[in-house]
Tab-separated table of C-alpha atoms and ligand atoms in Angstrom:
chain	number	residue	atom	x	y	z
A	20	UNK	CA	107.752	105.034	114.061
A	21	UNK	CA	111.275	103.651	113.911
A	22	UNK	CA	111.846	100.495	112.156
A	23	UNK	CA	115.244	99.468	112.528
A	24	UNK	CA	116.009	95.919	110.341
A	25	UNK	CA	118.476	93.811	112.359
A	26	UNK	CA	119.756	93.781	115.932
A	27	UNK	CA	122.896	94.941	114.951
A	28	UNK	CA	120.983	98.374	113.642
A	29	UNK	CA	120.261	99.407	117.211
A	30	UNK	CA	122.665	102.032	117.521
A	31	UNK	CA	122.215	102.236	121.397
A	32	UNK	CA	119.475	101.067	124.368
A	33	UNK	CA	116.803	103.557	124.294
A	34	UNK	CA	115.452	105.234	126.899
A	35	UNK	CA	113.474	103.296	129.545
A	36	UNK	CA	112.310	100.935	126.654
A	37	UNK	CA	108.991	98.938	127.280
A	38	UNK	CA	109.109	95.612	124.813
A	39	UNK	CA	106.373	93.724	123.448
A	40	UNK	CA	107.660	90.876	121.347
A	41	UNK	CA	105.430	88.592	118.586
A	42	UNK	CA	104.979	87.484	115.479
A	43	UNK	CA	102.111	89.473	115.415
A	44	UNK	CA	100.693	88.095	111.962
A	45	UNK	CA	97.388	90.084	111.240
A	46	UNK	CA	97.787	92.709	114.457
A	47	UNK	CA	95.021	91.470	115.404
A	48	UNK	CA	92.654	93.369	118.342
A	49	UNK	CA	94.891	91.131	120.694
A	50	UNK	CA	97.905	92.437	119.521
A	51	UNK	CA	96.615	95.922	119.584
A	52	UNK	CA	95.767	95.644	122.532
A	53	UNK	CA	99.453	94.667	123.609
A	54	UNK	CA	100.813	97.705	122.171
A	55	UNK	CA	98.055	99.842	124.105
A	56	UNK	CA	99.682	98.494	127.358
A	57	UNK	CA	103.325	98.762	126.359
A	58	UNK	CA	102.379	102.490	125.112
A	59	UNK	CA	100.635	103.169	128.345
A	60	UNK	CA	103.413	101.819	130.419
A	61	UNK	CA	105.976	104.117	128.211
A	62	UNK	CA	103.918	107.126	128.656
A	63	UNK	CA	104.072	106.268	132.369
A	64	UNK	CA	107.630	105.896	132.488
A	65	UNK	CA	108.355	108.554	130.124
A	66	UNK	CA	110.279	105.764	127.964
A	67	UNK	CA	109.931	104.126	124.602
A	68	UNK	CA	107.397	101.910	123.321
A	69	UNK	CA	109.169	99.081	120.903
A	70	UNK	CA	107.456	96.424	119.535
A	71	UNK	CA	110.136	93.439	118.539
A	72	UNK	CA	109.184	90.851	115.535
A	73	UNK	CA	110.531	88.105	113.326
A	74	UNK	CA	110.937	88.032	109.531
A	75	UNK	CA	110.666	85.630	107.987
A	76	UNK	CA	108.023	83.974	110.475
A	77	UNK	CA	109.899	81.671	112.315
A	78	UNK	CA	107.924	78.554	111.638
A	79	UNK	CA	108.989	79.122	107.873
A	80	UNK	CA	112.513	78.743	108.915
A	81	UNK	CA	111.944	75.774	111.595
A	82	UNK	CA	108.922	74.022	110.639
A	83	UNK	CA	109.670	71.634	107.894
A	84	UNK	CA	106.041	70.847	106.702
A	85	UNK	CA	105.940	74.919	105.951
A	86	UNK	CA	103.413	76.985	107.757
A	87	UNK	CA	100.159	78.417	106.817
A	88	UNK	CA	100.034	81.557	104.442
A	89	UNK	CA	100.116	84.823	106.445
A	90	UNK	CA	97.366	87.125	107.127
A	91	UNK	CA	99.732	89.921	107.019
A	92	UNK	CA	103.043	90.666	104.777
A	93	UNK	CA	105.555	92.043	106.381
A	94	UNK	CA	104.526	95.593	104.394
A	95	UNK	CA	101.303	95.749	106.167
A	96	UNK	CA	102.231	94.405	109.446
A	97	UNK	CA	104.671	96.937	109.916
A	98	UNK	CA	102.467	99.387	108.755
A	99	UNK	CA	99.688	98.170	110.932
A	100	UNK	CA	102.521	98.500	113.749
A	101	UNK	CA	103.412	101.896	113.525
A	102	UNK	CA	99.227	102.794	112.969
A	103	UNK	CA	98.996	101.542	116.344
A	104	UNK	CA	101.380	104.196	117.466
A	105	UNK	CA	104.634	102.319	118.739
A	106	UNK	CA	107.720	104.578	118.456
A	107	UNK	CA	110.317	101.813	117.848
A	108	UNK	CA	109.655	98.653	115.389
A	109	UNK	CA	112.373	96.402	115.658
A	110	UNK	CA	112.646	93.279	112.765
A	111	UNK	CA	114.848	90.413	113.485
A	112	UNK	CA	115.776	88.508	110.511
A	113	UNK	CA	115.367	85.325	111.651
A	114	UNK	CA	117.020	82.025	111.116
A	115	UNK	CA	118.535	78.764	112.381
A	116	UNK	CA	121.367	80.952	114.233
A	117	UNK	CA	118.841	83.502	115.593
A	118	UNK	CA	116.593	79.975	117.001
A	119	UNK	CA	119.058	78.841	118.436
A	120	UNK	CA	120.265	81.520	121.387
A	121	UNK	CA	119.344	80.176	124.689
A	122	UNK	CA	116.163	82.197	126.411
A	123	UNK	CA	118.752	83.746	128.733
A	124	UNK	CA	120.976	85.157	126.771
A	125	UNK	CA	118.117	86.719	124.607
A	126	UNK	CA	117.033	88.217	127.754
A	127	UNK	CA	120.607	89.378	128.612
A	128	UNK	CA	122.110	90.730	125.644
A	129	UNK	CA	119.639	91.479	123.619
A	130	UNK	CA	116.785	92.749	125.504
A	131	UNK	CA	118.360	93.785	127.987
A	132	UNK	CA	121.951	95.188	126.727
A	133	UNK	CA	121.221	96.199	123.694
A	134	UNK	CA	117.936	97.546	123.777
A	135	UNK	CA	118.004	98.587	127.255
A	136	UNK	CA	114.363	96.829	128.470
A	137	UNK	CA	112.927	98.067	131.240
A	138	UNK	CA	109.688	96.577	131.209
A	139	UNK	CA	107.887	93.641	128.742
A	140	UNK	CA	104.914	93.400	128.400
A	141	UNK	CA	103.566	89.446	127.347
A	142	UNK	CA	100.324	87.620	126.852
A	143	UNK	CA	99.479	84.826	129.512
A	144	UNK	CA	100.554	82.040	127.276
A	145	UNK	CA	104.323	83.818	125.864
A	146	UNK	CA	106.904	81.392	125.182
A	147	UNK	CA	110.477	82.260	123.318
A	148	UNK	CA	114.386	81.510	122.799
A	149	UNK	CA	115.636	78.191	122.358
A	150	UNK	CA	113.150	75.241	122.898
A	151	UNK	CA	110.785	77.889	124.001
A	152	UNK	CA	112.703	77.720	127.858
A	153	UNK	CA	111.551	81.366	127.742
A	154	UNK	CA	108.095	81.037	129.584
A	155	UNK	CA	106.857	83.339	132.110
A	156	UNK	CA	108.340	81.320	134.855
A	157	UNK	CA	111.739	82.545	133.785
A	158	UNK	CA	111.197	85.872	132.685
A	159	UNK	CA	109.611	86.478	136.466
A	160	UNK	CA	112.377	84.513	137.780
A	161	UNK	CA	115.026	87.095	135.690
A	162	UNK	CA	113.526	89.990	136.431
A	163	UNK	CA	114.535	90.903	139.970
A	164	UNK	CA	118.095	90.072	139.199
A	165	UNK	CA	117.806	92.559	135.825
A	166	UNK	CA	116.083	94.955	137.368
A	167	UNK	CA	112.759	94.582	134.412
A	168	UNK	CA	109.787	94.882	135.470
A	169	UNK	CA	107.261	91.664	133.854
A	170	UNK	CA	103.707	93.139	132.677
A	171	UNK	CA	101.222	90.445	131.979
A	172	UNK	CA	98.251	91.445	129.457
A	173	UNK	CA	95.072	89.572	129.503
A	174	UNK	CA	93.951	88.403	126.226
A	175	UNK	CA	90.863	90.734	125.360
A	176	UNK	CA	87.659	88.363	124.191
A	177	UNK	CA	85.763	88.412	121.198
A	178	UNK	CA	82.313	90.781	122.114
A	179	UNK	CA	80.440	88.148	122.554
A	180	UNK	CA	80.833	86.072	125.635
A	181	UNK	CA	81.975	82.326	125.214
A	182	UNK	CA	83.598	83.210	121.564
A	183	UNK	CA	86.719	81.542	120.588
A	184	UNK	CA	89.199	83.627	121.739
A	185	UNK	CA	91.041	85.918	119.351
A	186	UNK	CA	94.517	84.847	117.353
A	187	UNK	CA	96.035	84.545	114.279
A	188	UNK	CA	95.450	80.564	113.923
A	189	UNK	CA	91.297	81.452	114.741
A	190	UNK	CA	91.389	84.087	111.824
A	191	UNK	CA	93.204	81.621	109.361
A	192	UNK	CA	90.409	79.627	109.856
A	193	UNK	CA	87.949	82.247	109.563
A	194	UNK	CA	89.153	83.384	106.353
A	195	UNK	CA	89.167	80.240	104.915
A	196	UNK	CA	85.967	79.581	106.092
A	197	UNK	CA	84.920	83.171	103.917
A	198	UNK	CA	83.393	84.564	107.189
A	199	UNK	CA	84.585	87.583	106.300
A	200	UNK	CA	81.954	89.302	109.105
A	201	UNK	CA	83.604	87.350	111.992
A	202	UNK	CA	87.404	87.822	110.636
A	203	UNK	CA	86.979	91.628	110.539
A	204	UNK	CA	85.881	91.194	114.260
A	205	UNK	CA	89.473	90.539	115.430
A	206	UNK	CA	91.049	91.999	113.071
A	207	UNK	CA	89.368	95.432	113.833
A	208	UNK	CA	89.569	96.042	109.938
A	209	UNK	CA	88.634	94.508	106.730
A	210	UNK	CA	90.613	91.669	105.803
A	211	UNK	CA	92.986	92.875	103.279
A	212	UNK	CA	95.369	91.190	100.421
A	213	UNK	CA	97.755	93.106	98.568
A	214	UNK	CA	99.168	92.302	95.124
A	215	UNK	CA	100.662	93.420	91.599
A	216	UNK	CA	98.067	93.366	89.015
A	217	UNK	CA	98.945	90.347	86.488
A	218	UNK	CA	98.059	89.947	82.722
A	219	UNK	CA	95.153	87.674	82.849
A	220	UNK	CA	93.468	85.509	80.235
A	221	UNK	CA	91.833	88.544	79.140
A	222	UNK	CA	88.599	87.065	78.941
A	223	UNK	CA	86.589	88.761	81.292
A	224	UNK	CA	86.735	92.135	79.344
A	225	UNK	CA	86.169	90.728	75.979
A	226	UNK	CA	83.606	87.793	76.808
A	227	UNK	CA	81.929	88.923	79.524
A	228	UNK	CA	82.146	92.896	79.179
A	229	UNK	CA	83.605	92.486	83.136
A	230	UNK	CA	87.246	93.089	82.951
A	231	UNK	CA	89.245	92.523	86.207
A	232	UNK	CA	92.110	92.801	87.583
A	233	UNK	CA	94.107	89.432	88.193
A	234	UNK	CA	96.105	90.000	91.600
A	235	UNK	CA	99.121	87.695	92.061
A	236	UNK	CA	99.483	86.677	95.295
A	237	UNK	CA	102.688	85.726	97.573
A	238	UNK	CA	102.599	84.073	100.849
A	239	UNK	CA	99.389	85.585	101.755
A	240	UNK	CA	96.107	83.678	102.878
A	241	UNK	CA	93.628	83.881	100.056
A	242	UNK	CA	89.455	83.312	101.484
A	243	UNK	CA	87.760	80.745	100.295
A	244	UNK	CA	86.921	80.324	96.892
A	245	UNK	CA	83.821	82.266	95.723
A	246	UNK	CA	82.529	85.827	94.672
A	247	UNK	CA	82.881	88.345	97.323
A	248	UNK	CA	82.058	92.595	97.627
A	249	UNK	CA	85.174	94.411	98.052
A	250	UNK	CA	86.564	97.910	98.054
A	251	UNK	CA	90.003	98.154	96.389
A	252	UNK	CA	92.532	100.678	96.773
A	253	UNK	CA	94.411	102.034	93.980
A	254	UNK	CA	96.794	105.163	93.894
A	255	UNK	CA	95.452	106.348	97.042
A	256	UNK	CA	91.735	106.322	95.680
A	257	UNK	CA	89.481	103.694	96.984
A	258	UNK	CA	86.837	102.015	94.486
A	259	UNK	CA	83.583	99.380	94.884
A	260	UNK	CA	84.589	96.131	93.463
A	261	UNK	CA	83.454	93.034	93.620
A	262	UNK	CA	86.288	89.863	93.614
A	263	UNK	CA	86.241	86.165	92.359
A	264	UNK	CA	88.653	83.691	93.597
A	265	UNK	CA	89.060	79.828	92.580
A	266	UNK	CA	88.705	78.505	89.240
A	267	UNK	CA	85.976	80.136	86.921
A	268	UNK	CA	84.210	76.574	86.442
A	269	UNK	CA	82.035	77.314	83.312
A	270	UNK	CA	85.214	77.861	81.660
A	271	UNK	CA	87.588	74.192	81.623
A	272	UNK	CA	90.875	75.619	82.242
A	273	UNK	CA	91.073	74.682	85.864
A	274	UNK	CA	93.423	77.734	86.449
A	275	UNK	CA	92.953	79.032	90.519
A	276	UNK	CA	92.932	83.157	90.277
A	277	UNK	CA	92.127	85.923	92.347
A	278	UNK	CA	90.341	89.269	90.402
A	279	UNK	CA	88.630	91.624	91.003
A	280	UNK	CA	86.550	93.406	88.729
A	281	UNK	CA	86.656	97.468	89.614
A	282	UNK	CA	83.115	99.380	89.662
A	283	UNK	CA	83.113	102.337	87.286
A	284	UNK	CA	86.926	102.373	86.578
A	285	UNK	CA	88.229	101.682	82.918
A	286	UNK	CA	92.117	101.745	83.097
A	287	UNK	CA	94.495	98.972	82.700
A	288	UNK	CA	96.458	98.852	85.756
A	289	UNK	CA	98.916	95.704	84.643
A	290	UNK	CA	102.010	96.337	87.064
A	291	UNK	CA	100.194	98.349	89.522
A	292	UNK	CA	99.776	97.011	93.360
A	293	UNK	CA	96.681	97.136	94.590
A	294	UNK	CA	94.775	96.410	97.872
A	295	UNK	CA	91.251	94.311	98.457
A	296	UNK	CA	89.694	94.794	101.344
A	297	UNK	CA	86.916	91.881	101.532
A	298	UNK	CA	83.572	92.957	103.008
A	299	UNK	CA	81.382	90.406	102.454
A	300	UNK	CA	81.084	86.554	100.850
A	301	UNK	CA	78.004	86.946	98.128
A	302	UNK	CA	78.093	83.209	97.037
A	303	UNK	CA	79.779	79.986	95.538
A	304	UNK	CA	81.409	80.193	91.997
A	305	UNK	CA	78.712	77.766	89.879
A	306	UNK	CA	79.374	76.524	86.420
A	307	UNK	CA	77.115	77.871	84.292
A	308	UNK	CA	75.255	76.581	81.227
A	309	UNK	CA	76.406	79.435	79.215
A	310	UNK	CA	78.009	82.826	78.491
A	311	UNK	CA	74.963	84.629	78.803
A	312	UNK	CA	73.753	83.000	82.139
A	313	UNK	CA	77.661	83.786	83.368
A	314	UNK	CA	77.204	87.390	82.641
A	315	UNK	CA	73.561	87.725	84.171
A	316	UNK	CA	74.735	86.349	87.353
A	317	UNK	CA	77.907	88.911	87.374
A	318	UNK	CA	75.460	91.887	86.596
A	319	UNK	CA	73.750	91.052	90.033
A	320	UNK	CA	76.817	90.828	91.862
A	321	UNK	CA	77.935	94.191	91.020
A	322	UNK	CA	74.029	95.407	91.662
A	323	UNK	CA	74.539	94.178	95.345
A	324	UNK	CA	77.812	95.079	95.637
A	325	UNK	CA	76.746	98.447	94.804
A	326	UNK	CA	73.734	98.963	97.100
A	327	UNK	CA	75.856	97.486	100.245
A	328	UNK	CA	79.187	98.765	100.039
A	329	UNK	CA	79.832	101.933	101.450
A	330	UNK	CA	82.997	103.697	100.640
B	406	RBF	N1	83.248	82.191	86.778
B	406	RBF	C1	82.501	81.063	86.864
B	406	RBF	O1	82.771	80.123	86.157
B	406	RBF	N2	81.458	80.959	87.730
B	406	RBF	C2	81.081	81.982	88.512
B	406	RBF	O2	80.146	81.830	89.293
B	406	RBF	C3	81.815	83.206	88.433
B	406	RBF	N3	81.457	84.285	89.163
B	406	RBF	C4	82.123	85.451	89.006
B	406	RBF	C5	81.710	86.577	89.689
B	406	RBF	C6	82.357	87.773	89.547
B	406	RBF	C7	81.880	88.959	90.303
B	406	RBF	C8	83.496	87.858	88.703
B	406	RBF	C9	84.229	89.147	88.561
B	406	RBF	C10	83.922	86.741	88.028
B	406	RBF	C11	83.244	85.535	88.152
B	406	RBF	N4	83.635	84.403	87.454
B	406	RBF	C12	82.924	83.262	87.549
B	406	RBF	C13	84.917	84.397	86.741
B	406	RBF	C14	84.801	84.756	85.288
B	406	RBF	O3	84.558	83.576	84.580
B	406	RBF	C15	86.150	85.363	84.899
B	406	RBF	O4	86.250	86.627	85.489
B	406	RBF	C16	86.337	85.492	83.434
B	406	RBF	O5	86.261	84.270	82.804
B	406	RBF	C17	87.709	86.120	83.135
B	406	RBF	O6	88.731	85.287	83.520
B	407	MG	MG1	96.253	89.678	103.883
């Protein structure tokens, strides 16, 4: 895939380009299924599948009470992206400027101009451009006069019927929730955080005989607090783990982490990024009478994370 940072990167239109454009935070089934139909509609046309998206997410830069952490970083997302097999990723850095070009002359010069759109491919309920007056009123009203052709994708459902339906907002919520089971649903993966290993309190090694990795994270949605089985990947090798997140009650610092405590794996990795893919919510953190008690309950943990992970 071609990732090209920047409108002013595209060095000319492509050829017969089909568009899909999104914030596309998690590339999500939805999403994936999106790029299925602008790939199909390329191979039809013999033209190029380009997927367009917005960095930072736009309601960072507009929304003054912030926005909720993302389910994807940039890193994966684009990753994710190209997995699904687009040929062109294009990244708009966006900004006030950027939010403020009307709908039709995003259309016009940018869609159509400079990349050279000949098809786009939305979901039912696409809005964009200035005040969102893009809607797909006016892209069906522009696209005789253009010369696009408009592609509307249904929204695919959850498997079972009468399920919420699938976006990024649902799978916040999910996450948050620690339904890990119904979060890997629409994402079609496990959910995953990313992060450089931090020096920790180094208490878990020495008190505990449990070491683990303390991720720090960025903007990216943590679950819910509690102990959770993971797998973790680390220099391309992929390890059982099992992952605590909130505060470590029996202790009375009050300090929120995220670590993750590797099965069979003695290195320090202080600097390294690693991933954690979360498979499964064990159980609330509890505040325990003692050290001992602590370190019994931790032992099971890793016993269940053991038997029920597969790698
Ligand atoms: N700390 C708690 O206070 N209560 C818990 O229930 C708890 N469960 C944990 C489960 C696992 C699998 C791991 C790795 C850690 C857990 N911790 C818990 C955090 C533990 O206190 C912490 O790792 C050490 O104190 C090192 O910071
Ligand atoms: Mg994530």
């Amino acid at each position: 895939m071609e990732l090209v940072e920047g409108i002013e990167n595209i060095e000319k239109p492509y050829s017969n380009a089909v568009v899909t454009i999104g914030n596309f935070d998690g590339v999500h089934i939805g999403h994936q299924a999106l790029f299925h139909e602008v790939i199909e509609k390329a191979e039809e046309i013999d033209g190029t599948s380009i997927a367009m998206t917005f960095e930072p997410h736009p309601l960072r830069v507009l929304a003054n009470n912030g926005m909720p952490p993302l389910i994807t970083l940039y890193e994966q997302k684009t990753e994710l992206i190209a997995k699904s097999g687009m040929d062109v990723l294009i990244s708009v850095p966006f900004n006030k400027e950027f939010a403020a070009i009307s709908a039709s002359d995003f259309v016009e010069e940018i869609l159509i101009n400079r990349i050279g759109m000949k098809a786009v491919v939305v979901g039912g309920d696409y809005t964009f451009g200035r005040n969102r007056e893009g809607n797909l009123d006016f892209l069906r009203k522009r696209s005789g006069d253009l010369g696009f052709e408009l592609i509307v994708a249904d929204w695919i459902q959850p498997p079972n019927n009468g399920a919420p339906r699938i976006s990024s907002t649902r799978i916040r919520e999910l996450v948050e929730d620690g339904n890990m089971a119904d979060a890997r649903k629409m994402l079609g993966r496990d959910y995953q955080i990313r992060g450089e290993v931090i020096q920790g309190r180094d208490r878990g090694g020495k008190l505990l005989q449990c070491p683990t990795a303390n991720i720090l994270l960025q903007d990216e949605l943590a679950p819910k607090t509690g102990v959770y089985s993971v797998t973790v990947d680390h220099d391309g090798r992929k390890y059982k783990g099992v992952a605590n997140i909130g505060y470590s009650p029996t202790f009375d610092d009050h300090l929120y982490t995220v670590e993750v405590h590797i099965l069979d794996f003695d290195r320090r990795i202080y600097g390294d990024r690693i991933r954690v893919n979360f498979v499964e919510r064990i159980r609330d953190e509890k505040k325990f009478s003692g050290l001992p008690e602590l370190s019994e309950q931790i032992r099971k943990d890793i016993e269940y994370a053991r038997q029920t992970i597969s790698l």
